[in-house]
Coordinates of C-alpha atoms in Angstrom, one line a residue:
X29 CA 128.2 163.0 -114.8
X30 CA 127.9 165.6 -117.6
X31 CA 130.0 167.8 -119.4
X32 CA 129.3 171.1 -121.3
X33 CA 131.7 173.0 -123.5
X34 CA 131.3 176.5 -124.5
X35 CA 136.4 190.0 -139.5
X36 CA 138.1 192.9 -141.7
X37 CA 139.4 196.8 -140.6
X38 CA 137.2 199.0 -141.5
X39 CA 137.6 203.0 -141.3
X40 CA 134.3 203.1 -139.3
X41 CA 134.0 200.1 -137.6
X42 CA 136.4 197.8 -136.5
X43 CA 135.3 193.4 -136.7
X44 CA 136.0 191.8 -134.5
X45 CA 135.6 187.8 -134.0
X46 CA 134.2 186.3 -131.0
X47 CA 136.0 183.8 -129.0
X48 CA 133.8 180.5 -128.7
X49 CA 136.0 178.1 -126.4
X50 CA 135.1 176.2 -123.5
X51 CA 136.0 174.2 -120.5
X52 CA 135.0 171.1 -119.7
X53 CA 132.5 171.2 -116.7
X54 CA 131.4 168.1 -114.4
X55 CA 128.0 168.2 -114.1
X56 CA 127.6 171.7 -114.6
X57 CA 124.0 172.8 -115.8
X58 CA 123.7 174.0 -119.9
X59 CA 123.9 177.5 -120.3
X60 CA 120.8 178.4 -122.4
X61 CA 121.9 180.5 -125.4
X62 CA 120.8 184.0 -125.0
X63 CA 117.6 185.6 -126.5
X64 CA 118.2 188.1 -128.8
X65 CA 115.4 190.9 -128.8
X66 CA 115.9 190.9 -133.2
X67 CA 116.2 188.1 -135.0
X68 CA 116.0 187.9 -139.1
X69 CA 115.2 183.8 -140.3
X70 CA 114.8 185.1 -143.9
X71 CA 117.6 187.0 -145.1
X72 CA 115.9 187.5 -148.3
X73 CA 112.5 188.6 -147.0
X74 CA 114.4 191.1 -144.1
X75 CA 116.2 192.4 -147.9
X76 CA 112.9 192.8 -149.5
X77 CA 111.1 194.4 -146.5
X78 CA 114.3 196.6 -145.8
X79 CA 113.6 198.1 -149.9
X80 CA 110.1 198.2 -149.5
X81 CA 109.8 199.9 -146.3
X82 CA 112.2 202.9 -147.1
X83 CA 110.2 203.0 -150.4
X84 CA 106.7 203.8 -149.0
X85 CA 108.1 205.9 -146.4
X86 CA 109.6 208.5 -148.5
X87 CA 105.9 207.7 -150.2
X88 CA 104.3 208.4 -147.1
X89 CA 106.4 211.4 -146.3
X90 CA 106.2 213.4 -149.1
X91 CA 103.0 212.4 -149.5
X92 CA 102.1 214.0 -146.6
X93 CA 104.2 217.2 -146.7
X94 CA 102.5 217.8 -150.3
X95 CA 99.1 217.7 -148.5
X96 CA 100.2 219.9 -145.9
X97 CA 101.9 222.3 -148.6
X98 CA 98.9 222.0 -150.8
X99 CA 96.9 223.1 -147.7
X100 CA 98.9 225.7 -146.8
X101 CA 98.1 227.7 -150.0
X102 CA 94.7 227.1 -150.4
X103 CA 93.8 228.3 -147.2
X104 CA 96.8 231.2 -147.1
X105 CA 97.3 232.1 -150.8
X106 CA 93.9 230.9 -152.4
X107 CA 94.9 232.4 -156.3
X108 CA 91.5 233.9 -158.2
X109 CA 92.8 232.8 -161.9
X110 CA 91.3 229.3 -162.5
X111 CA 93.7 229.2 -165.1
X112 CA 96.3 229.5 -163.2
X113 CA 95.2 226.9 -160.7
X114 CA 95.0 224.2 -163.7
X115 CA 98.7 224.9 -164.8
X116 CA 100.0 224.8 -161.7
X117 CA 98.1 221.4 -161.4
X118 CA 99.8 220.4 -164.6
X119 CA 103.5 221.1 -163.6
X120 CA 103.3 219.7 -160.3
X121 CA 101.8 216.1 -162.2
X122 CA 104.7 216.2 -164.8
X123 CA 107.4 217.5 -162.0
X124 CA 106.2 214.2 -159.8
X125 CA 106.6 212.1 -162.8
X126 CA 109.7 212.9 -163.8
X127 CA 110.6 212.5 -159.8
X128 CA 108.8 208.8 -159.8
X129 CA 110.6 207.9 -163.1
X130 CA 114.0 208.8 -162.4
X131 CA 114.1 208.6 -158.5
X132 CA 112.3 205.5 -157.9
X133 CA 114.5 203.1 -160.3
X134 CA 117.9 204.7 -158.9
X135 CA 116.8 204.1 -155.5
X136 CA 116.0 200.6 -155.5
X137 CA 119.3 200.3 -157.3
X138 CA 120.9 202.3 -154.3
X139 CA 118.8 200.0 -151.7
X140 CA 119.5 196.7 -153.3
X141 CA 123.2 197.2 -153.9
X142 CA 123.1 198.2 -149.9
X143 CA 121.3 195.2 -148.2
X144 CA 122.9 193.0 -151.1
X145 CA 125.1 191.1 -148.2
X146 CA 122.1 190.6 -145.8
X147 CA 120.5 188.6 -149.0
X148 CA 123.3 186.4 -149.7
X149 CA 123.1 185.5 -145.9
X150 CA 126.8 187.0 -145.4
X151 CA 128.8 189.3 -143.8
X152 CA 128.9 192.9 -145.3
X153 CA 132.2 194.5 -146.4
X154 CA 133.9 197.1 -144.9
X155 CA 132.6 198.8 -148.2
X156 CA 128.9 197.8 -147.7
X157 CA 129.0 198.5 -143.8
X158 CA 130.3 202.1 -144.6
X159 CA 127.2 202.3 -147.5
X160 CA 125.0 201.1 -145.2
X161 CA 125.1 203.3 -142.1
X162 CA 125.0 206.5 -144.8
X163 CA 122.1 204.9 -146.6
X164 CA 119.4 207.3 -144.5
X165 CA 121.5 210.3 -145.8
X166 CA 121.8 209.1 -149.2
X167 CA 117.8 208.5 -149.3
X168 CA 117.1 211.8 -147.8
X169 CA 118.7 213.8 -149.5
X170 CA 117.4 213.3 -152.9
X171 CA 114.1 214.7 -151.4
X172 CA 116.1 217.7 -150.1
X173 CA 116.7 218.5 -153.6
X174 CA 113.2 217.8 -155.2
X175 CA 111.5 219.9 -152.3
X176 CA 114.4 222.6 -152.7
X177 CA 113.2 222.7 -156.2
X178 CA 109.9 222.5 -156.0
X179 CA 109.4 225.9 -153.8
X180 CA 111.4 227.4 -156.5
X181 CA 109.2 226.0 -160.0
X182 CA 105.8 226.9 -157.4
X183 CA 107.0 230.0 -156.6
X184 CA 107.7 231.6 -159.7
X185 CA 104.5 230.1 -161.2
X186 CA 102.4 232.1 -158.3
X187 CA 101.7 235.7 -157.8
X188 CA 103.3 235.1 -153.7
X189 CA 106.6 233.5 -154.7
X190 CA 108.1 234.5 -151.9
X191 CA 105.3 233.2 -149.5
X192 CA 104.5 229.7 -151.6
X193 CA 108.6 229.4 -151.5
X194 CA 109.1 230.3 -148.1
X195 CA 106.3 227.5 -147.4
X196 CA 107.9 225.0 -149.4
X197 CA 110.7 225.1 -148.2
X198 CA 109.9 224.9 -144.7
X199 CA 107.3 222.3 -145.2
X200 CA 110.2 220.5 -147.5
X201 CA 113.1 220.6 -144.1
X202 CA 110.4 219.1 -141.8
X203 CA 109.5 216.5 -144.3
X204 CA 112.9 215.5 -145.3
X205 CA 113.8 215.6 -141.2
X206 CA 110.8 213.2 -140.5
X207 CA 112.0 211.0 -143.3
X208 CA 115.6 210.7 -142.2
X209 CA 114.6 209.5 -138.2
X210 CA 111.9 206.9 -139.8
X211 CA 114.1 205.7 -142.4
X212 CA 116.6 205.5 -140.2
X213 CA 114.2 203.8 -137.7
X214 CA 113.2 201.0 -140.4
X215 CA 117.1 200.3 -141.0
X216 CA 117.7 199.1 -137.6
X217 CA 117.1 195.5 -137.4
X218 CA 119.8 195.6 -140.9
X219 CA 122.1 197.9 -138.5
X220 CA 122.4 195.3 -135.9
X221 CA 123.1 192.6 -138.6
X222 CA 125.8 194.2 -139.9
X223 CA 127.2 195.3 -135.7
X224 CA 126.8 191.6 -134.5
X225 CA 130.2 191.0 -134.9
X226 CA 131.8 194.3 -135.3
X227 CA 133.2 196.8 -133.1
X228 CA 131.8 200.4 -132.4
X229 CA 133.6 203.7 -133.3
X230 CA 135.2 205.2 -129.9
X231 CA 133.8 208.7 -129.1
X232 CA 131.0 208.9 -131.6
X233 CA 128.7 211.4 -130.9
X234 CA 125.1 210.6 -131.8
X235 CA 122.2 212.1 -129.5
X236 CA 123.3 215.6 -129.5
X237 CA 123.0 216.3 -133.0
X238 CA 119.6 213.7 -133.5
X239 CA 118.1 216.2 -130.6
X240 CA 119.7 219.2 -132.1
X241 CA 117.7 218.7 -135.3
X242 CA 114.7 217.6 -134.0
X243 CA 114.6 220.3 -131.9
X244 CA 115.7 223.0 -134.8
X245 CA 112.9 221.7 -136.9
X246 CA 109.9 220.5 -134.7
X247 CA 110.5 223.8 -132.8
X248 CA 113.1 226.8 -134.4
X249 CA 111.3 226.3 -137.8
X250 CA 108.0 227.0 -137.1
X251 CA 108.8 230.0 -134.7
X252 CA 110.7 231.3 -137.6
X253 CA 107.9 230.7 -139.7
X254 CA 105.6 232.3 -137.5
X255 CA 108.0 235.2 -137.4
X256 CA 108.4 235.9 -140.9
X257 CA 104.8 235.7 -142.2
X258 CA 104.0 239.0 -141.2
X259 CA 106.4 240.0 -142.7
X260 CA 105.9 238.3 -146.5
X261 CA 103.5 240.5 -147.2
X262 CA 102.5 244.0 -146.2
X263 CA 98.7 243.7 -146.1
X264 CA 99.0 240.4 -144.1
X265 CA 95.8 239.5 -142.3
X266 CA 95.9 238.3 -139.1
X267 CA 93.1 236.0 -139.1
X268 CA 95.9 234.0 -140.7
X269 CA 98.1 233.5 -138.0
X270 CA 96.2 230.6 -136.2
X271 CA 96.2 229.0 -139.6
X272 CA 100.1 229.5 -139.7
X273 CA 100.1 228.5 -136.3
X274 CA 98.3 225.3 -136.7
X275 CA 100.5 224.1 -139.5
X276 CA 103.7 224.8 -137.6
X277 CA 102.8 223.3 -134.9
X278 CA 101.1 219.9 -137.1
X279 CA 104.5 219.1 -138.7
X280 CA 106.9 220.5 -135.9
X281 CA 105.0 218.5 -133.3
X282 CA 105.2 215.5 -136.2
X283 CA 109.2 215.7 -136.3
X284 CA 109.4 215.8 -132.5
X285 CA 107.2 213.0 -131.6
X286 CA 109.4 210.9 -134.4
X287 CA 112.7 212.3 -132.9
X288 CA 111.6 211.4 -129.7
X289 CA 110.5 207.8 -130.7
X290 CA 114.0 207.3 -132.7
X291 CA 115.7 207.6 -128.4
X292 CA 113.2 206.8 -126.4
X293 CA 112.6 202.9 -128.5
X294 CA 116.4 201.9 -127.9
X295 CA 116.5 203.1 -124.2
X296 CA 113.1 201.4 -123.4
X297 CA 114.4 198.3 -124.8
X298 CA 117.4 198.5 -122.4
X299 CA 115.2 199.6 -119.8
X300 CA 113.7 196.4 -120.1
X301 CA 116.4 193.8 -120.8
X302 CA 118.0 196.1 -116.9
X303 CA 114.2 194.7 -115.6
X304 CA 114.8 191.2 -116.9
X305 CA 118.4 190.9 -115.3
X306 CA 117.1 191.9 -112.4
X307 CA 115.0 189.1 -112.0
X308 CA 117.4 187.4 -113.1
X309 CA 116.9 186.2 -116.6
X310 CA 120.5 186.4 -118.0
X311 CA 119.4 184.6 -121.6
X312 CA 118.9 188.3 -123.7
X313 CA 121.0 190.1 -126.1
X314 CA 120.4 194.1 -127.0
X315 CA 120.8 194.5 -130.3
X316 CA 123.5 196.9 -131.6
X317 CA 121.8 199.0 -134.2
X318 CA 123.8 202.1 -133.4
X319 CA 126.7 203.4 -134.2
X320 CA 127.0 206.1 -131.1
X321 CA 125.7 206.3 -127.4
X322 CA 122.5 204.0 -127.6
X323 CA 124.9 201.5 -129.4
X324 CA 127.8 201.6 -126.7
X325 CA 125.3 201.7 -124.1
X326 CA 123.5 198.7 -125.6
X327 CA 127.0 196.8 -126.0
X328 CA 127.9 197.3 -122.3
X329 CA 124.5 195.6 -121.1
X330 CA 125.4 192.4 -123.3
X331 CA 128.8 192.6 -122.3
X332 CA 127.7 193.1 -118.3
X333 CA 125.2 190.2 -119.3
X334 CA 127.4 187.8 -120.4
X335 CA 129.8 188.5 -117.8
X336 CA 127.0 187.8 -115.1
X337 CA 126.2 184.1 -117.4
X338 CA 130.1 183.3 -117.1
X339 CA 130.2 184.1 -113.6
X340 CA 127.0 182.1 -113.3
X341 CA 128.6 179.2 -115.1
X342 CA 131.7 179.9 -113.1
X343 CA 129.5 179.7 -110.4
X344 CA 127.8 176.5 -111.2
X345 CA 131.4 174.7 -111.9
X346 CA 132.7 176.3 -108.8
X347 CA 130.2 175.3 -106.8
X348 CA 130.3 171.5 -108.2
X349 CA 134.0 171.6 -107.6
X350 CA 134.1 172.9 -103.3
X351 CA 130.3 172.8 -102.9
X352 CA 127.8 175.6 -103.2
X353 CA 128.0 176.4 -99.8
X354 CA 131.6 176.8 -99.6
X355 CA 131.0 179.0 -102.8
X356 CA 128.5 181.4 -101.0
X357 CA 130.7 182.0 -98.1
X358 CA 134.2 183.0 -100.7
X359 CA 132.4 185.2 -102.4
X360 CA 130.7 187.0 -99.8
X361 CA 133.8 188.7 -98.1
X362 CA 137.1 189.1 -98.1
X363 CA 137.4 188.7 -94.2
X364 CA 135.4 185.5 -94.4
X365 CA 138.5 183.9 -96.5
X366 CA 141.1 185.8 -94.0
X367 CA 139.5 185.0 -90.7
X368 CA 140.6 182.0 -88.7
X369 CA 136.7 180.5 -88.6
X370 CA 134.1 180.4 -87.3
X371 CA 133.0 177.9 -84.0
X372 CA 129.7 175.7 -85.0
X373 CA 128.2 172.9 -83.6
X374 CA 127.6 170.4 -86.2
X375 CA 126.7 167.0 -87.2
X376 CA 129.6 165.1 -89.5
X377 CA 128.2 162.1 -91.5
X378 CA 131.4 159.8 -92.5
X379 CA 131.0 157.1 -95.8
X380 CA 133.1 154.7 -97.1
X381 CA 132.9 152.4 -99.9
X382 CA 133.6 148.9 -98.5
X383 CA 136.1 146.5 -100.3
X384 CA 137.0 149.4 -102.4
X385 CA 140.7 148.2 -103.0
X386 CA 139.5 144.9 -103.6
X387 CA 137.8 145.9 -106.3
X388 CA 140.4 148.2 -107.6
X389 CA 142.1 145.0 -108.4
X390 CA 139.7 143.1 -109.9
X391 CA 138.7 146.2 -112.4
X392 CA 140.1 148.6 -115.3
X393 CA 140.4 152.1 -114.1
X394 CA 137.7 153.0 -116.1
X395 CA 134.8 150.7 -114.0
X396 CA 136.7 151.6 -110.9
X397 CA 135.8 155.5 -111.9
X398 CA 131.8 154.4 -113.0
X399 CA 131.1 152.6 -109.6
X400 CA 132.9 155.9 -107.6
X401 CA 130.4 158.2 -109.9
X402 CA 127.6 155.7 -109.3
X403 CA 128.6 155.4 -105.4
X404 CA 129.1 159.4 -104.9
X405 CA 126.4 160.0 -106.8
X406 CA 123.9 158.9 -104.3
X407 CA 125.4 160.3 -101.5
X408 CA 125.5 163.8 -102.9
X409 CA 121.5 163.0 -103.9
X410 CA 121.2 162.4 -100.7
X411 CA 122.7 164.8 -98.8
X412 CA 121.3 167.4 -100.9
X413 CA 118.0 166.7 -100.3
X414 CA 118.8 166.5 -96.7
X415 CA 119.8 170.4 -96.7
X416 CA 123.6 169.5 -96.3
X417 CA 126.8 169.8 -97.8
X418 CA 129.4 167.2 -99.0
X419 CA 132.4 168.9 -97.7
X420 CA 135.3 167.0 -99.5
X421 CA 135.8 163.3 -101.4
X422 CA 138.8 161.5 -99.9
X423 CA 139.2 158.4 -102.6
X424 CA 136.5 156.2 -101.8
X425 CA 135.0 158.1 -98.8
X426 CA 132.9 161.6 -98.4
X427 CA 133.0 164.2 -95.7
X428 CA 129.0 165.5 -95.1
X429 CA 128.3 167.7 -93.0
X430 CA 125.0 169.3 -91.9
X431 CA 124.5 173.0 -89.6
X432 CA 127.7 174.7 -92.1
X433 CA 128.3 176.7 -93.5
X434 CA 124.6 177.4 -93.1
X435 CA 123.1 177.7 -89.5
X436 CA 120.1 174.6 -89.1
X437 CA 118.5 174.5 -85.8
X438 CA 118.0 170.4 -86.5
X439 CA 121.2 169.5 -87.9
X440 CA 121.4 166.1 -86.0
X441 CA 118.0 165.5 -87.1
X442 CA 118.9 165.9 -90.8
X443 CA 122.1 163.8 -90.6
X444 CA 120.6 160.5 -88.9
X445 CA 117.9 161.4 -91.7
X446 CA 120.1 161.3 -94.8
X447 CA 122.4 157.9 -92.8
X448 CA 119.3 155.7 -93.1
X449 CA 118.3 157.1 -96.8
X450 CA 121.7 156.8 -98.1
X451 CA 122.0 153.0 -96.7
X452 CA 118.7 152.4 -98.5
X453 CA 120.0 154.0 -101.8
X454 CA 123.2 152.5 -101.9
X455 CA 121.4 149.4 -101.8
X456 CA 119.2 149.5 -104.5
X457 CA 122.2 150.6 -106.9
X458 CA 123.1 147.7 -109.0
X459 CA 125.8 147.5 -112.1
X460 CA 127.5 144.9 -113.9
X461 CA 131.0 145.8 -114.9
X462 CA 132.1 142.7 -116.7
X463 CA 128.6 141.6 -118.1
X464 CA 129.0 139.0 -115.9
X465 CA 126.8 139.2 -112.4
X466 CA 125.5 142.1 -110.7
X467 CA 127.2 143.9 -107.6
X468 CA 125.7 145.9 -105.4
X469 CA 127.3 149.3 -103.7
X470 CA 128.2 148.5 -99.8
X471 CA 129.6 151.1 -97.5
X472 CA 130.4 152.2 -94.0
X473 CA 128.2 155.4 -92.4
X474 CA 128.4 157.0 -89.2
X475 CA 128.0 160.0 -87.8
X476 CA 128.7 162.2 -84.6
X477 CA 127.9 165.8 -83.3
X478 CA 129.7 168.4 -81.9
X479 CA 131.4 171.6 -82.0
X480 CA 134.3 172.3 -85.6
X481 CA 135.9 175.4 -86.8
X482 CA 134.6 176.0 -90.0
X483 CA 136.6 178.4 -92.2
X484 CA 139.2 178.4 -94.7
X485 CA 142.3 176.5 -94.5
X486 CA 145.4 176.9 -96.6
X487 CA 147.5 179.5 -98.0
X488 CA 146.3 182.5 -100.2
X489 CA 147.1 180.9 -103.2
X490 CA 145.6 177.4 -102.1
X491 CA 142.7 177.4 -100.0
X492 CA 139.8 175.1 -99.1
X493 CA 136.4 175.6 -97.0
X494 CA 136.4 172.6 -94.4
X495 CA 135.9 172.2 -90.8
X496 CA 138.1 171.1 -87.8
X497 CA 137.0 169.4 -84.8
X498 CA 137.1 166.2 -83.0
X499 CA 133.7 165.3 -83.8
X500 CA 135.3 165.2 -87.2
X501 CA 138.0 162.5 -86.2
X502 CA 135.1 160.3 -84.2
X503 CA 133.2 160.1 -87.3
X504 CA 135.9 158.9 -89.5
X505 CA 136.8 156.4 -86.9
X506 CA 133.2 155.0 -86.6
X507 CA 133.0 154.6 -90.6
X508 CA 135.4 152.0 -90.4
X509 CA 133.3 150.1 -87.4
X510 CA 130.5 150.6 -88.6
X511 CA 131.2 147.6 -92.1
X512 CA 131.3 145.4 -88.9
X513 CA 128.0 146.1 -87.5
X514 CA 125.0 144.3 -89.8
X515 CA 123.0 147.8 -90.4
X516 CA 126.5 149.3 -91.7
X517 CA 125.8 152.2 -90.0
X518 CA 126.5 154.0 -87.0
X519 CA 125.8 157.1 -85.0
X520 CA 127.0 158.3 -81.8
X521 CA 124.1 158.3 -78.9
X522 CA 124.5 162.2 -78.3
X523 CA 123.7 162.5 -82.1
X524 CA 120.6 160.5 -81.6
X525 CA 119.7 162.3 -78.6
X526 CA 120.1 165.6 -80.6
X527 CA 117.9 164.4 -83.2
X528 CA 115.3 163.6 -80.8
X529 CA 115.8 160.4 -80.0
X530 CA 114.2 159.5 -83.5
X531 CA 112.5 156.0 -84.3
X532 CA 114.1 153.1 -85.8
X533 CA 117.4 153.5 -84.5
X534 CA 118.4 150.8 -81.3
X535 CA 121.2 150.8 -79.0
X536 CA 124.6 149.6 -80.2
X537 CA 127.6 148.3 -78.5
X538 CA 129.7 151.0 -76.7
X539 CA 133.3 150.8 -78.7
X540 CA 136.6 151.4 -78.0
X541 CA 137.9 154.3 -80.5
X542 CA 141.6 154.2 -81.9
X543 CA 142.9 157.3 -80.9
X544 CA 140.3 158.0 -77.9
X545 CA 140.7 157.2 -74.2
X546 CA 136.7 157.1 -73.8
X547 CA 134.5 154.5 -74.9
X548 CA 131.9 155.8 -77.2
X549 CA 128.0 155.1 -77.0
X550 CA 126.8 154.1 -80.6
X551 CA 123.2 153.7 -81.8
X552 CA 122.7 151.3 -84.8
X553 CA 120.0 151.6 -87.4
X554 CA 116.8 148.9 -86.8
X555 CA 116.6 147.4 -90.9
X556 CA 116.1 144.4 -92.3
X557 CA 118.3 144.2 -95.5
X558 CA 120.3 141.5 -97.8
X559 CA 124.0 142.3 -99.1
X560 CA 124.9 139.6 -100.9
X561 CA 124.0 136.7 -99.0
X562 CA 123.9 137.5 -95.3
X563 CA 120.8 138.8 -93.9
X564 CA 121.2 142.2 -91.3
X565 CA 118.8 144.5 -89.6
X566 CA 117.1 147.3 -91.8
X567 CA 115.2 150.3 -91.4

């Protein structure tokens, strides 16, 4: 036998703890804890990735949308004035400098004061949760401004202001849009740190504006871009236009492939985890790196997840408790448990402990309990591997049956099958409760065929799964003959003839049953076996 035992108010999200109690099981299997698709070992190294990864992709962005601007004028707006192309040079060095040297030290300061918690290996605060989800914002909009700027210093300081602005500027939204969804991207494994025990906003709205935006810039910019060129300058050329076309559709098509990533990753993910269920792996946990729809929808797979491992444990306990069988056929339908059975033909294997009250007497409660764990141990084993079902305990006896609640075509044969095996077993069992001399387990078998009504029996609000029929009655009646035969076992002759008329089973004594007017044929197993010290037949 085994047994297995299972934060703050915040404006915008609300902790919650997690409840971590547990019932005692008997013999139920572990639950495996579940996998979790993100996991972070080293708080301190997820800190210092989470700084350095926003760090060289506003880098990387605006590296890139400088290119693309720098591009965009040499091929568009090439200037004839040297000169002019050296000064221009000049300003944009000492306007990145002063970027670098004031930007760079106040961001870290921003990032480091924002992933503080996930360092110390704690729980953000309300405070830090609220910093955090706004960091993205907060880290793109400082480039909003420097772009903003820029088209403004570059204009002026070129002959097209109006055309290097307008360029700028639009090169500047689609940059600062790309760096928001990847910067936003790189904070989720911190996102679902600070959501693991938190609660998400009801009725927060998060795709429709993400699509909005990435639709507005990888698509409305660049048309309007298109648009408007023509009209920036009266003697436009337009062997330009597939230049202007190119570019719009390079950093348009840029922002919606990243858009499109930043909601197609998540729902992948629970695509997956939906696959894994399915084939029913129950041990994975979604993250919750979201605050709106991809969050929610990610909660309600873990939540329908660990439902389905509760009912599984449920179902474990359950089915340790009346049997799996008896399990299956509750849960299937609501008839099953209303209806008044069903008629089988089965085969009933009876087994009693022998001298059980004797030794009730002679033994603490506790050693009583070990050799009834020991004793019903085996017969489960055995019955089990038999294909049947150990219908009920009854003190020291078990109800087996075999052909319910599942139909088996050789029912009889499985019975006289798991009789001989679970003589054999019993035997080999040996325990010393007092540290004294071994005993050995010694018990009463039998078993007989015929037709039961198997169903429920009870009352709505107790029930039990069992099965009525004589058959049932001639079985219990032959356990207690059969500790008075040497093989300890008994089966009636219409059982054997059922089974085939097996091997290694001889012809008994035909008894007179309490209870039946008939005499009953019995067959008795053909063994050769020592309990205690008075040789009998074995099998």
């Amino acid at each position: 036998m085994s047994a297995t035992s299972e934060p703050a108010s915040d404006p915008i999200l609300r902790s919650s703890g997690g409840f971590d109690g547990g019932q005692p099981t008997v013999a139920a299997d572990e639950v495996r804890p579940p996998r979790r698709w993100m996991s972070v070992r080293d708080p301190s190294a997820q800190a210092r990735t989470t700084v350095g990864g926003v760090l060289f992709w506003q880098i990387l962005a605006n590296s890139v949308g400088v290119a693309l601007v720098a591009l965009y004028v040499m091929v568009l707006f090439p200037s004839g004035s040297e000169e002019r192309v050296r000064f221009t040079a000049l300003v944009f060095v000492i306007y990145v400098t002063v970027i670098v040297v004031v930007g760079v030290p106040i961001n870290v300061f921003l990032l480091g004061r924002a992933v503080r918690w996930v360092r110390e290996g704690v729980q953000p605060t309300p405070s830090q949760r609220r910093l955090l989800f706004r960091l993205p914002l907060y880290e793109t909009l400082p480039c909003v401004v420097w772009w903003i700027g820029g088209s403004v210093i570059f204009g002026v300081l070129n002959k097209t202001s109006s055309r290097v602005s307008i360029g700028i500027f639009f090169a500047g939204l689609v940059t600062c849009a790309a760096l928001y969804l990847l910067v936003e991207s790189h904070f989720r494994p911190v996102f679902a740190l600070a959501l693991r025990h938190a609660d998400l906003p009801d009725g927060r709205r998060d795709l429709l504006p993400r699509l909005m935006l990435t639709w507005a810039l990888g698509s409305a910019v660049p048309i309007a871009l298109l648009g408007i060129a023509p009209l920036l300058n009266d003697n436009f050329e337009a062997r330009r236009m597939p230049w202007i076309a190119g570019f719009s559709v390079l950093g348009g098509g840029a922002v919606m492939v990243i858009g499109t990533l930043s909601v197609s990753r998540p729902l992948t993910r629970v695509r997956e985890a939906l696959w894994d269920v399915e084939r029913g792996q129950l041990d994975i946990e979604l993250p919750i790196d979201d605050l709106g729809e991809i969050g929610r929808l990610s909660k309600g797979v873990n939540d329908m997840v660990a439902g389905l491992r509760e009912r599984e444990r449920l179902r474990e306990q359950f089915g340790h408790q009346v049997g799996r069988g008896a399990f299956e056929v509750a849960q299937g339908s609501e008839e099953a448990l209303s209806s008044v059975g069903v008629l089988r033909t089965v085969a009933v294997l009876f087994v009693d402990l022998e001298g059980f009250t004797r030794y009730s007497e002679r033994h603490d409660p506790g050693q009583v309990v070990d050799m009834l764990n020991r004793f019903f141990e085996v017969v489960v084993t055995t019955v089990n591997r038999e294909g049947g079902w150990v219908n009920k305990f009854e003190g020291d006896a078990a109800l087996c049956l075999f052909g319910v609640p599942d139909v088996e075509e050789d029912y009889a044969s499985r019975a006289l099958i798991a009789a001989a095996r679970m003589r054999s077993d019993l035997q080999r069992v040996r325990f010393d409760p007092n540290g004294i001399a071994e005993e050995r387990l010694n018990a009463g078998i039998a078993v007989a065929t015929g037709p039961v009504i198997a169903g429920f029996l009870g009352t709505p609000e107790r029930y039990e799964y069992t099965v009525i029929g004589d058959c049932v009655n001639l079985a219990s009646r032959l356990c207690d003959l059969a500790k008075t035969v040497p093989g300890k076992t008994l089966v009636t002759r219409e059982a054997w003839e059922q089974a085939g008329r097996p091997d290694g089973w001889r012809m008994g004594s035909t008894l007179r049953v309490r209870g039946r007017r008939q005499r009953v044929s019995t067959m008795e197993a053909q063994t050769e076996l020592r309990i205690g010290r008075r040789p009998i037949r074995r099998s």
